[in-house]
Amino acid sequence: MLLSYKRLEIESLEKQISSIENLKLKQLFQYEIAFQKTGEIVDTNSLNLDIVDEREKRIGQYLLTILNSRIDDKKSATQISQLLKLLREAEIVSDTIYINLVIQSINEKLLNNSKNLSRYLNYINVAEDYAQDSVDVFYTNLHKIFYVELQNDENPSGMLPDEIKEIDSLFKQVRNNAISPYFIAYAQSMESVFESFVKQDQVRALQLNDSARINYGKRPHYYSRYGIQSVNFNSAILLFKLSKFEKAIKLFQHAINNEHNLIYKMEGYDWLHKCYDSIGDYGNAYSAFKRMGEVKDSLNLLKHASEIEAIESKYDFKEKEKELAALALNNQKLVNKQNVLVPILMGVIILASLVFFLYRKYRSKSEQLEGEQSETLKKLDEIKSIVVKNHIVLKDKRKVYVADLMFIKSEDHYLNLFLADGNNYFVRGKLKDIKEELPPNFIQCHRSYIVNRNFVKQQMATILLLLNGERVPVSRSFKDNF
């Protein structure tokens, strides 16, 4: 029974639980099956276990802990303690199938609360010692991959070639131990993230997502449906990075319409406004940004405090809305002028065949309107480039415009300024001094780095990906800034 549960063989598990005599344990399995089929979450906090058989009691306590964790994931420390207690009890009686089930749940909790990496590594090693079948090896190697990525957190140079090689080898083992289309799909979706964010191979990442989508579709249960939503969202981000904005917009719109989680919906609108902004559709960019703000305001302030803080620190909402509204207004004026210009030009062409004088007259009018159009476009570009401050002045009196400044790296007694045009300048100074002169969209992400949020494409646990492909490290001590 536990083997079917571990392998996510829901139909087989459903048949097996019919033989369970204890009604409370059967009920817990039914709740778990319902979740895996539909995503339905039942409040089991008040459920009282009345089970005499020791092994059935351990299984019931485990299921109860997992079910309760879906109701309130903020109590992860308590849940880890409960799982560790269950692990110790199972080790006494050498219940290896149950032990492997509990260890993987412990590692999942430690991964989501990765402040203590040594503890996480310890239980990865415990999982490796107890691993008995392909599912155990599959999850253990995935956690090894996650550990290497987290270990890279404080490395300012990013992931080293040897670490990349190690992860490639681990992914090969993960693929070899994927026992069903669902496990294959999950491995492909995880490898897609690695290919995109670490190797910067967006095309390969898209191919992996396409394969994952097909494999998820072979198992029509909740985890697979959720997996398809995640793959579609990640594919949209990849299309954005490849500047395929129209395709990305369609995927983001589909993801938003089918997403019930408000956090993901808020992030979807964030990406959608970036897509529209990239193609100059400032009206829709403004609408998407406003919807993101509305979703943010509808979130439970206590339950989602960290997510709200993260999105609010990313944007000055009033200033951003004002900027996008101005761009949308000017964009509409440009469209209106173009609508006037086209019939006039047509009139000029027709009348030119009749009267040379009228041709010259209307051509002059056309040139005048084209000049106005050019001036309008120029003003659009000026509006778009406005930042909180126009420029900063360094100690050597050099003037650097904030709009062009992507990030700053401290190197001994000097600062290396990296600009959007590819140039960089060394000036003598300290990071803390220049930070005081910068507007709020410049955030310190590492003891040696300050980054301009306007150039950030994607935020990972350990790396910020910029619009030009540069990678800036994020250290654990500054992660709360985001």
Coordinates of C-alpha atoms in Angstrom, one line a residue:
M1 CA 0.0 0.0 0.0
L2 CA 2.7 2.5 1.0
L3 CA 4.6 1.5 -2.2
S4 CA 1.7 2.5 -4.4
Y5 CA 1.3 5.7 -2.4
K6 CA 5.0 6.5 -2.8
R7 CA 4.9 5.8 -6.6
L8 CA 1.7 7.9 -7.0
E9 CA -0.2 4.9 -8.3
I10 CA -3.5 6.3 -7.3
E11 CA -5.8 3.8 -8.9
S12 CA -3.9 0.9 -7.3
L13 CA -3.9 2.6 -3.9
E14 CA -7.7 3.2 -4.2
K15 CA -8.3 -0.5 -4.6
Q16 CA -5.9 -1.5 -1.7
I17 CA -7.5 0.8 0.9
S18 CA -10.8 -1.0 0.6
S19 CA -9.2 -3.7 2.8
I20 CA -8.3 -1.3 5.6
E21 CA -10.3 -2.1 8.7
N22 CA -9.6 1.0 10.7
L23 CA -12.0 3.7 9.5
K24 CA -9.9 6.7 10.6
L25 CA -6.9 5.4 8.6
K26 CA -9.1 4.6 5.6
Q27 CA -10.5 8.1 5.8
L28 CA -7.0 9.7 5.8
F29 CA -6.1 7.7 2.7
Q30 CA -9.3 8.8 1.1
Y31 CA -8.5 12.5 1.8
E32 CA -5.0 12.0 0.3
I33 CA -6.4 10.3 -2.8
A34 CA -9.0 13.1 -3.2
F35 CA -6.2 15.7 -3.1
Q36 CA -4.0 13.8 -5.6
K37 CA -7.0 13.6 -7.9
T38 CA -8.5 17.0 -7.6
G39 CA -6.3 19.1 -5.4
E40 CA -9.1 19.2 -2.7
I41 CA -7.8 20.1 0.7
V42 CA -9.7 18.9 3.8
D43 CA -9.2 20.5 7.3
T44 CA -7.9 17.6 9.4
N45 CA -6.6 19.6 12.4
S46 CA -9.4 18.4 14.6
L47 CA -9.2 14.8 13.5
N48 CA -8.6 12.4 16.4
L49 CA -6.6 9.3 15.6
D50 CA -8.0 6.2 17.2
I51 CA -5.6 3.5 15.9
V52 CA -4.3 0.6 18.0
D53 CA -2.0 -1.2 15.5
E54 CA 1.5 0.5 15.8
R55 CA 2.3 0.5 12.2
E56 CA -1.1 1.7 11.1
K57 CA -0.8 4.4 13.8
R58 CA 2.6 5.6 12.4
I59 CA 1.1 5.7 8.8
G60 CA -1.9 7.6 10.1
Q61 CA 0.3 10.1 11.9
Y62 CA 2.4 10.6 8.8
L63 CA -0.7 11.2 6.6
L64 CA -2.2 13.6 9.2
T65 CA 1.1 15.6 9.2
I66 CA 1.2 15.8 5.4
L67 CA -2.5 16.8 5.1
N68 CA -2.2 19.4 7.9
S69 CA 0.9 20.9 6.2
R70 CA -1.2 21.8 3.1
I71 CA -3.6 23.8 5.3
D72 CA -0.9 25.8 7.0
D73 CA 2.6 25.7 5.5
K74 CA 3.8 28.4 7.9
K75 CA 4.3 25.8 10.7
S76 CA 7.1 24.0 8.8
A77 CA 9.3 23.9 11.9
T78 CA 6.6 22.0 13.9
Q79 CA 5.9 19.7 10.9
I80 CA 9.6 18.9 10.6
S81 CA 9.8 18.0 14.3
Q82 CA 6.8 15.7 13.9
L83 CA 8.3 14.0 10.9
L84 CA 11.6 13.5 12.7
K85 CA 9.8 11.9 15.6
L86 CA 8.1 9.5 13.2
L87 CA 11.5 8.8 11.5
R88 CA 13.1 7.8 14.9
E89 CA 10.1 5.5 15.7
A90 CA 10.3 3.8 12.3
E91 CA 14.1 3.3 12.6
I92 CA 13.6 1.4 15.8
V93 CA 11.5 -1.2 14.0
S94 CA 13.4 -1.0 10.7
D95 CA 10.3 -0.1 8.6
T96 CA 12.3 0.9 5.5
I97 CA 9.5 1.7 3.1
Y98 CA 7.9 4.0 5.7
I99 CA 11.4 5.4 6.5
N100 CA 12.0 6.4 2.9
L101 CA 8.6 8.0 2.7
V102 CA 9.2 10.1 5.8
I103 CA 12.8 11.1 4.9
Q104 CA 11.7 12.5 1.5
S105 CA 9.0 14.5 3.2
I106 CA 11.6 15.8 5.7
N107 CA 14.0 16.8 2.8
E108 CA 11.2 18.6 1.0
K109 CA 10.4 20.7 4.1
L110 CA 14.1 21.4 4.7
L111 CA 14.5 22.5 1.0
N112 CA 11.7 25.0 1.4
N113 CA 13.3 26.3 4.6
S114 CA 17.0 26.1 3.5
K115 CA 18.6 28.2 6.2
N116 CA 20.5 25.2 7.6
L117 CA 22.3 23.6 4.6
S118 CA 24.3 21.2 6.8
R119 CA 21.1 19.8 8.2
Y120 CA 19.6 19.5 4.7
L121 CA 22.8 17.6 3.5
N122 CA 22.7 15.3 6.5
Y123 CA 19.2 14.1 5.7
I124 CA 20.0 13.8 2.0
N125 CA 22.8 11.4 3.1
V126 CA 20.4 9.5 5.4
A127 CA 18.0 9.2 2.4
E128 CA 20.8 7.8 0.3
D129 CA 21.7 5.2 3.0
Y130 CA 18.1 4.0 3.2
A131 CA 17.2 4.2 -0.6
Q132 CA 15.8 0.9 -1.8
D133 CA 14.1 1.4 -5.1
S134 CA 14.1 3.8 -8.1
V135 CA 11.7 6.3 -6.5
D136 CA 14.0 6.7 -3.5
V137 CA 17.0 7.2 -5.8
F138 CA 15.0 9.6 -8.0
Y139 CA 14.1 12.0 -5.1
T140 CA 17.5 11.6 -3.4
N141 CA 19.4 12.7 -6.5
L142 CA 17.0 15.6 -7.1
H143 CA 17.7 16.8 -3.5
K144 CA 21.4 16.5 -4.2
I145 CA 20.9 18.8 -7.2
F146 CA 18.9 21.3 -5.1
Y147 CA 21.7 21.2 -2.5
V148 CA 24.4 22.1 -5.0
E149 CA 22.3 25.0 -6.2
L150 CA 21.7 26.3 -2.7
Q151 CA 25.4 25.8 -1.8
N152 CA 26.2 28.2 -4.7
D153 CA 24.3 30.9 -2.9
E154 CA 27.4 32.8 -1.6
N155 CA 29.6 32.2 -4.6
P156 CA 29.9 35.6 -6.4
S157 CA 31.2 34.0 -9.6
G158 CA 28.0 31.8 -10.0
M159 CA 28.0 28.1 -10.5
L160 CA 31.4 26.6 -11.2
P161 CA 32.0 24.3 -14.2
D162 CA 32.6 21.3 -11.9
E163 CA 29.3 21.9 -10.2
I164 CA 27.5 22.2 -13.5
K165 CA 29.1 18.9 -14.6
E166 CA 28.1 17.3 -11.2
I167 CA 24.5 18.4 -11.7
D168 CA 24.4 17.1 -15.3
S169 CA 25.5 13.7 -14.0
L170 CA 22.9 13.8 -11.3
F171 CA 20.1 14.6 -13.8
K172 CA 21.2 11.6 -15.8
Q173 CA 20.6 9.4 -12.7
V174 CA 17.3 11.1 -12.1
R175 CA 16.1 10.4 -15.6
N176 CA 17.3 6.7 -15.4
N177 CA 15.2 6.3 -12.2
A178 CA 12.0 7.9 -13.5
I179 CA 9.5 5.0 -13.3
S180 CA 6.4 6.7 -15.0
P181 CA 5.5 9.5 -17.3
Y182 CA 4.8 11.7 -14.3
F183 CA 8.3 11.2 -12.9
I184 CA 9.8 11.8 -16.3
A185 CA 7.8 15.0 -16.7
Y186 CA 8.9 16.2 -13.3
A187 CA 12.6 15.5 -14.0
Q188 CA 12.3 17.3 -17.4
S189 CA 10.7 20.4 -15.8
M190 CA 13.4 20.6 -13.2
E191 CA 16.1 20.2 -15.8
S192 CA 14.5 22.9 -17.9
V193 CA 14.9 25.4 -15.1
F194 CA 18.6 24.4 -14.7
E195 CA 19.2 24.8 -18.5
S196 CA 17.6 28.2 -18.5
F197 CA 18.9 29.8 -15.4
V198 CA 22.4 28.2 -15.1
K199 CA 23.4 27.2 -18.6
Q200 CA 21.4 30.0 -20.3
D201 CA 20.2 27.6 -23.0
Q202 CA 16.7 28.9 -23.4
V203 CA 16.0 26.8 -26.6
R204 CA 17.0 23.5 -24.8
A205 CA 14.9 24.6 -21.8
L206 CA 11.8 25.1 -24.1
Q207 CA 12.3 21.6 -25.7
L208 CA 12.4 20.0 -22.2
N209 CA 9.2 21.9 -21.2
D210 CA 7.5 20.7 -24.4
S211 CA 8.4 17.1 -23.6
A212 CA 7.3 17.5 -19.9
R213 CA 3.9 18.9 -21.0
I214 CA 3.3 15.8 -23.1
N215 CA 4.3 13.4 -20.3
Y216 CA 2.3 15.3 -17.6
G217 CA -0.7 14.9 -20.0
K218 CA -0.5 11.1 -19.7
R219 CA -1.6 11.2 -16.0
P220 CA -4.7 13.3 -15.6
H221 CA -4.4 14.0 -11.9
Y222 CA -3.8 17.1 -9.8
Y223 CA 0.0 17.0 -9.7
S224 CA 0.1 16.6 -13.4
R225 CA -2.4 19.4 -14.1
Y226 CA -0.4 21.6 -11.7
G227 CA 2.8 20.5 -13.5
I228 CA 1.4 21.6 -16.9
Q229 CA 0.5 25.0 -15.4
S230 CA 4.1 25.5 -14.1
V231 CA 5.6 24.3 -17.4
N232 CA 3.4 26.7 -19.4
F233 CA 4.3 29.6 -17.1
N234 CA 8.1 28.8 -17.3
S235 CA 7.8 28.5 -21.1
A236 CA 6.3 31.9 -21.3
I237 CA 9.2 33.3 -19.3
L238 CA 11.6 31.6 -21.7
L239 CA 9.8 33.0 -24.7
F240 CA 10.1 36.5 -23.1
K241 CA 13.9 35.9 -22.7
L242 CA 14.0 35.0 -26.4
S243 CA 12.2 38.2 -27.3
K244 CA 9.2 36.2 -28.6
F245 CA 6.8 38.6 -26.8
E246 CA 3.6 37.8 -28.8
K247 CA 3.8 34.1 -28.0
A248 CA 4.8 34.8 -24.4
I249 CA 1.7 37.1 -24.0
K250 CA -0.6 34.3 -25.1
L251 CA 0.9 31.8 -22.6
F252 CA 0.8 34.3 -19.8
Q253 CA -2.8 35.2 -20.5
H254 CA -3.8 31.5 -20.5
A255 CA -1.8 30.9 -17.3
I256 CA -3.6 33.9 -15.6
N257 CA -7.0 32.8 -16.7
N258 CA -6.5 29.2 -15.4
E259 CA -4.6 30.1 -12.2
H260 CA -6.5 30.3 -8.9
N261 CA -3.5 30.9 -6.7
L262 CA -3.4 34.7 -6.3
I263 CA 0.4 34.8 -5.8
Y264 CA 1.0 33.2 -9.2
K265 CA -1.7 35.3 -10.7
M266 CA 0.0 38.5 -9.4
E267 CA 3.4 37.3 -10.9
G268 CA 1.6 36.5 -14.2
Y269 CA 0.3 40.1 -14.5
D270 CA 3.8 41.3 -13.7
W271 CA 5.3 39.4 -16.6
L272 CA 2.4 40.3 -18.8
H273 CA 3.0 44.0 -18.3
K274 CA 6.7 43.5 -19.1
C275 CA 5.8 41.8 -22.4
Y276 CA 3.5 44.6 -23.5
D277 CA 6.0 47.2 -22.4
S278 CA 8.7 45.4 -24.5
I279 CA 6.6 45.7 -27.7
G280 CA 5.5 49.3 -27.0
D281 CA 1.9 48.5 -26.2
Y282 CA 1.8 50.8 -23.2
G283 CA -2.0 50.8 -22.9
N284 CA -2.1 47.0 -22.2
A285 CA 1.1 47.3 -20.2
Y286 CA -0.7 49.9 -18.0
S287 CA -3.8 47.6 -17.7
A288 CA -1.7 44.6 -16.7
F289 CA 0.2 46.6 -14.1
K290 CA -3.0 47.9 -12.6
R291 CA -4.4 44.3 -12.4
M292 CA -1.2 43.2 -10.7
G293 CA -1.8 45.9 -8.1
E294 CA -5.4 44.9 -7.6
V295 CA -4.5 41.3 -7.0
K296 CA -1.8 42.4 -4.5
D297 CA -4.3 44.5 -2.6
S298 CA -6.7 41.5 -2.4
L299 CA -4.2 39.3 -0.7
N300 CA -4.4 38.4 2.9
L301 CA -2.0 40.8 4.5
L302 CA -1.0 38.4 7.3
K303 CA -0.8 35.2 5.3
H304 CA 1.1 36.6 2.3
A305 CA 3.2 39.3 4.0
S306 CA 6.5 38.2 2.5
E307 CA 5.0 38.0 -1.1
I308 CA 3.4 41.4 -0.8
E309 CA 6.6 42.9 0.6
A310 CA 8.6 41.4 -2.3
I311 CA 6.4 42.8 -5.1
E312 CA 6.1 46.2 -3.3
S313 CA 9.9 46.5 -3.0
K314 CA 10.2 45.7 -6.7
Y315 CA 8.1 48.7 -7.8
D316 CA 7.1 52.1 -6.7
F317 CA 3.5 51.4 -7.7
K318 CA 2.3 55.0 -7.9
E319 CA 5.3 56.2 -9.9
K320 CA 5.1 53.2 -12.2
E321 CA 1.4 53.6 -12.8
K322 CA 2.0 57.3 -13.6
E323 CA 4.8 56.5 -16.0
L324 CA 2.8 53.8 -17.8
A325 CA -0.3 56.0 -18.0
A326 CA 1.7 58.8 -19.6
L327 CA 3.2 56.3 -22.1
A328 CA -0.2 54.9 -22.9
L329 CA -1.6 58.4 -23.4
N330 CA 1.2 59.5 -25.7
N331 CA 1.0 56.2 -27.5
Q332 CA -2.7 56.8 -28.2
K333 CA -2.0 60.3 -29.4
L334 CA 0.6 58.9 -31.8
V335 CA -2.0 56.4 -33.1
N336 CA -4.5 59.2 -33.6
K337 CA -2.0 61.2 -35.6
Q338 CA -1.2 58.2 -37.7
N339 CA -4.9 57.8 -38.4
V340 CA -5.1 61.4 -39.6
L341 CA -1.8 61.1 -41.5
V342 CA -2.8 58.1 -43.7
P343 CA -5.8 59.6 -45.4
I344 CA -3.9 62.9 -46.0
L345 CA -1.1 61.0 -47.7
M346 CA -3.6 59.1 -49.8
G347 CA -5.1 62.3 -50.8
V348 CA -1.8 63.7 -51.8
I349 CA -1.0 60.8 -54.0
I350 CA -4.3 61.0 -55.8
L351 CA -4.2 64.7 -56.4
A352 CA -0.6 64.6 -57.5
S353 CA -1.6 62.9 -60.7
L354 CA -4.0 65.9 -61.5
V355 CA -2.2 69.1 -60.4
F356 CA 1.5 69.4 -59.7
F357 CA 0.9 72.5 -57.5
L358 CA -1.6 70.6 -55.3
Y359 CA 0.9 67.7 -55.1
R360 CA 3.6 70.0 -53.8
K361 CA 1.2 71.6 -51.4
Y362 CA 0.0 68.3 -49.9
R363 CA 3.5 66.9 -49.8
S364 CA 4.5 69.9 -47.7
K365 CA 1.6 69.1 -45.4
S366 CA 2.7 65.5 -45.3
E367 CA 6.3 66.4 -44.3
Q368 CA 4.9 68.6 -41.6
L369 CA 2.8 65.8 -40.1
E370 CA 5.8 63.4 -40.3
G371 CA 7.8 65.9 -38.4
E372 CA 5.2 66.0 -35.7
Q373 CA 5.1 62.2 -35.6
S374 CA 8.9 62.1 -35.2
E375 CA 8.7 64.6 -32.4
T376 CA 6.0 62.6 -30.7
L377 CA 8.1 59.4 -30.9
K378 CA 11.0 61.3 -29.5
K379 CA 8.9 62.5 -26.5
L380 CA 7.8 58.9 -25.9
D381 CA 11.4 57.8 -25.6
E382 CA 12.2 60.7 -23.3
I383 CA 9.2 59.8 -21.0
K384 CA 10.2 56.1 -21.0
S385 CA 13.8 57.0 -19.9
I386 CA 12.7 59.1 -16.9
V387 CA 14.0 57.6 -13.5
V388 CA 13.8 58.9 -9.9
K389 CA 17.0 60.9 -10.3
N390 CA 18.5 62.0 -13.6
H391 CA 22.1 61.3 -12.7
I392 CA 24.6 60.7 -9.8
V393 CA 27.9 62.5 -9.3
L394 CA 30.8 60.4 -8.1
K395 CA 33.9 61.5 -6.1
D396 CA 35.9 62.2 -9.2
K397 CA 33.0 64.5 -10.5
R398 CA 32.2 62.1 -13.3
K399 CA 28.5 62.2 -14.1
V400 CA 26.7 58.8 -14.7
Y401 CA 23.1 58.7 -15.8
V402 CA 21.0 56.5 -13.6
A403 CA 18.8 55.2 -16.5
D404 CA 21.9 53.6 -18.1
L405 CA 23.4 52.1 -14.9
M406 CA 22.7 48.3 -14.7
F407 CA 24.7 47.3 -11.7
I408 CA 27.7 48.3 -9.6
K409 CA 30.4 45.9 -8.3
S410 CA 32.8 46.8 -5.5
E411 CA 36.4 45.8 -6.1
D412 CA 38.8 46.7 -3.3
H413 CA 38.8 50.5 -3.1
Y414 CA 37.2 51.0 -6.5
L415 CA 33.7 50.7 -7.9
N416 CA 33.1 49.1 -11.3
L417 CA 30.0 50.7 -13.0
F418 CA 28.4 48.6 -15.6
L419 CA 26.2 50.5 -18.1
A420 CA 23.5 49.3 -20.5
D421 CA 25.6 50.2 -23.6
G422 CA 28.2 47.6 -22.6
N423 CA 30.7 50.1 -21.2
N424 CA 32.0 50.0 -17.6
Y425 CA 34.0 52.5 -15.6
F426 CA 36.3 52.2 -12.6
V427 CA 36.1 55.0 -10.1
R428 CA 37.5 55.3 -6.6
G429 CA 34.9 55.0 -3.9
K430 CA 32.9 52.8 -1.5
L431 CA 29.6 50.9 -2.2
K432 CA 27.9 52.4 0.9
D433 CA 28.7 56.0 -0.2
I434 CA 27.3 55.6 -3.7
K435 CA 24.2 53.7 -2.4
E436 CA 23.1 56.9 -0.6
E437 CA 23.0 58.8 -4.0
L438 CA 20.9 56.2 -5.8
P439 CA 17.1 56.1 -6.2
P440 CA 15.1 53.3 -4.5
N441 CA 15.1 51.0 -7.6
F442 CA 18.7 50.3 -6.8
I443 CA 18.9 47.4 -4.4
Q444 CA 22.0 45.9 -2.7
C445 CA 21.9 42.1 -3.4
H446 CA 25.3 41.2 -2.2
R447 CA 28.1 42.8 -0.1
S448 CA 29.9 43.6 -3.4
Y449 CA 26.9 44.3 -5.7
I450 CA 24.1 46.9 -6.2
V451 CA 21.6 46.2 -9.0
N452 CA 19.1 48.3 -10.9
R453 CA 15.8 46.5 -10.7
N454 CA 14.7 48.0 -14.0
F455 CA 17.2 45.7 -15.7
V456 CA 16.3 42.5 -13.8
K457 CA 14.7 39.8 -16.0
Q458 CA 14.4 37.0 -13.4
Q459 CA 15.1 36.4 -9.8
M460 CA 16.5 33.0 -8.6
A461 CA 17.5 31.9 -5.1
T462 CA 21.1 32.7 -5.7
I463 CA 21.3 34.7 -9.0
L464 CA 19.6 37.7 -10.7
L465 CA 19.4 37.4 -14.5
L466 CA 19.6 40.8 -16.2
L467 CA 18.1 41.8 -19.6
N468 CA 21.5 41.6 -21.4
G469 CA 22.2 38.1 -20.0
E470 CA 24.5 39.2 -17.2
R471 CA 24.3 37.2 -13.9
V472 CA 24.5 39.1 -10.6
P473 CA 24.8 37.0 -7.4
V474 CA 22.3 37.3 -4.5
S475 CA 23.7 36.4 -1.1
R476 CA 21.7 35.0 1.8
S477 CA 22.2 38.0 4.0
F478 CA 20.7 40.4 1.4
K479 CA 17.9 38.0 0.1
D480 CA 15.3 39.8 2.2
N481 CA 15.8 43.0 0.2
F482 CA 13.9 41.2 -2.6

